[in-house]
Amino acid sequence: MSSEHEPPVPAFARTFGLRIALWYATLFVSGAIAIVLVTYYLTAASLAQRDRQIINGKLGDYAAAYVRGGVRVLAATVRAEQQVAPERLFVRVVDRGVEAVVLSNPDGWDPSKLETVSATLDDGTLVQVGKSTEARDDLLARFRATLGMVTLVIVAVALTGGWLATRSALFPIRRLTLAVRRIIRTGRTDARVPLDGTGDAIDELTTLFNAMLDKIEGLVTAMRGALDNVSHDLRTPLTRLRGAAEMALASPPKGDSVQQAEHYRDVLADCVEESDRVLVMLNTLMDISEAESGTMQLRREAVPLAEIVARAIDLYRDVADAKGVTLSSSTPAGVVVTADRTRLEQVAANLIDNAVKYTPSGGRVDVDVLQDADAAVMRVGDTGPGIPADELPLIFDRLFRGDTSRTERGLGLGLSLVKAVVEAHGGTVEVSSELGRGSVFTVSLPLG
Ligand code: ADP
């Protein structure tokens, strides 16, 4: 079990962080080592070059002294020089390959660490000057030791620095990972990852992640709400259905067998009616879901809007007449859309149904078809009660029914279906309404 406060570092961050740290350290250390090596070799080469210059200079001087006065003058020169110069050189003269005279050979010199240069004079005499490399070697050895220490420090700094840098770079990712993990574990979508406000890439990712959570939360809430509404709305017809059947079973009807059969027939008819209500509701809900998710099968064809409106008006002509509502239309031919004819008829029928239903006797319902710049428009206007401003944003929601509309028949699904189907066709539906004066629903569809 891991505690909430000290959560384990996720494996990916461990290996990822380690990899970055190692990369960083390797680059840093190899760069540093390259610089150290170059410095060392340049120093060593320049020291060697300086020694050779000294030896060559002396060799020239001594050869000149020998030419001037033979071994005697050369010996005097060497002695005189070595009294003032702190650095003692090895000097030897070999006379035509037979007699060797060593003029200077300081004590305690290791002959293996002697760097010599010789010059052969015209008479065949060899003058040789040497210099010990001991001091130089000693200096370089100490330089090497120092460089070794410096390199060790660099490696240590690189490793610690790399570790610290990747740790701090990975910290926001770790926080994000932990937040995601917490959300998955608790199933709570209201948790959010805190921003550190630097505005960097990680901050942007966090913002996007939080926005995604907002969206998911919104969808889940909407789905829960819809499910609650559906359950609630299904309960009423189902309870009524059950009540009717139960009543019929509990109290056997009086009268003769014909009367009894009549009674049972009535109860069964009620039951069928209630089941139809449930079925219509479920079918409509499924249609809306399909249209919204884009899985609704649309048999698209070129359809003149005038035909659609004419058929829907035919359906409601009698209802409107009976209610005393004038139903009229202005539908020029030639406004054609590419759409599913049946679905579009459903849209027109639902809008006209609402308009006739909510408009009181003596009112009017006008259906117009017209062509906008690049859209086919169908407008259903009525002189009904209008829709209160606070209800306007809700009327397209599933199962929403206006406060004053509850006395009318309806499921609160008509406008949801209209919107879903119109949007599945790439169109839009808008409403404008004025209380006490009426409402206008405008459907715009892309021209076919
Ligand atoms: P319902 O089955 O209640 O008619 P709808 O989804 O078709 O469901 O409409 C949702 C709500 O919008 C209605 O309950 C009503 O309050 C309001 N509404 C829709 N059309 C009109 C209209 N033409 N005039 C006034 N109110 C309307």
mmCIF file of N, CA, C and O in Angstrom, residues 71 250 268 431 433:
data_model
loop_
_atom_site.group_PDB
_atom_site.id
_atom_site.type_symbol
_atom_site.label_atom_id
_atom_site.label_comp_id
_atom_site.label_asym_id
_atom_site.label_seq_id
_atom_site.Cartn_x
_atom_site.Cartn_y
_atom_site.Cartn_z
ATOM 1 N N VAL A 71 88.369 22.889 -27.590
ATOM 2 C CA VAL A 71 87.736 22.404 -26.371
ATOM 3 C C VAL A 71 87.962 23.367 -25.217
ATOM 4 O O VAL A 71 87.101 23.561 -24.365
ATOM 5 N N ALA A 250 -57.666 -7.443 -9.475
ATOM 6 C CA ALA A 250 -58.075 -7.469 -8.069
ATOM 7 C C ALA A 250 -59.592 -7.481 -7.919
ATOM 8 O O ALA A 250 -60.141 -8.196 -7.088
ATOM 9 N N LEU A 268 -57.373 -3.477 -21.351
ATOM 10 C CA LEU A 268 -56.280 -3.862 -22.254
ATOM 11 C C LEU A 268 -55.948 -2.729 -23.226
ATOM 12 O O LEU A 268 -54.780 -2.479 -23.522
ATOM 13 N N VAL A 431 -34.515 29.564 -32.648
ATOM 14 C CA VAL A 431 -35.849 29.961 -32.219
ATOM 15 C C VAL A 431 -35.807 31.413 -31.755
ATOM 16 O O VAL A 431 -34.826 31.863 -31.175
ATOM 17 N N SER A 433 -38.629 34.090 -29.849
ATOM 18 C CA SER A 433 -39.951 34.012 -29.252
ATOM 19 C C SER A 433 -40.226 35.244 -28.408
ATOM 20 O O SER A 433 -39.320 35.822 -27.821
#
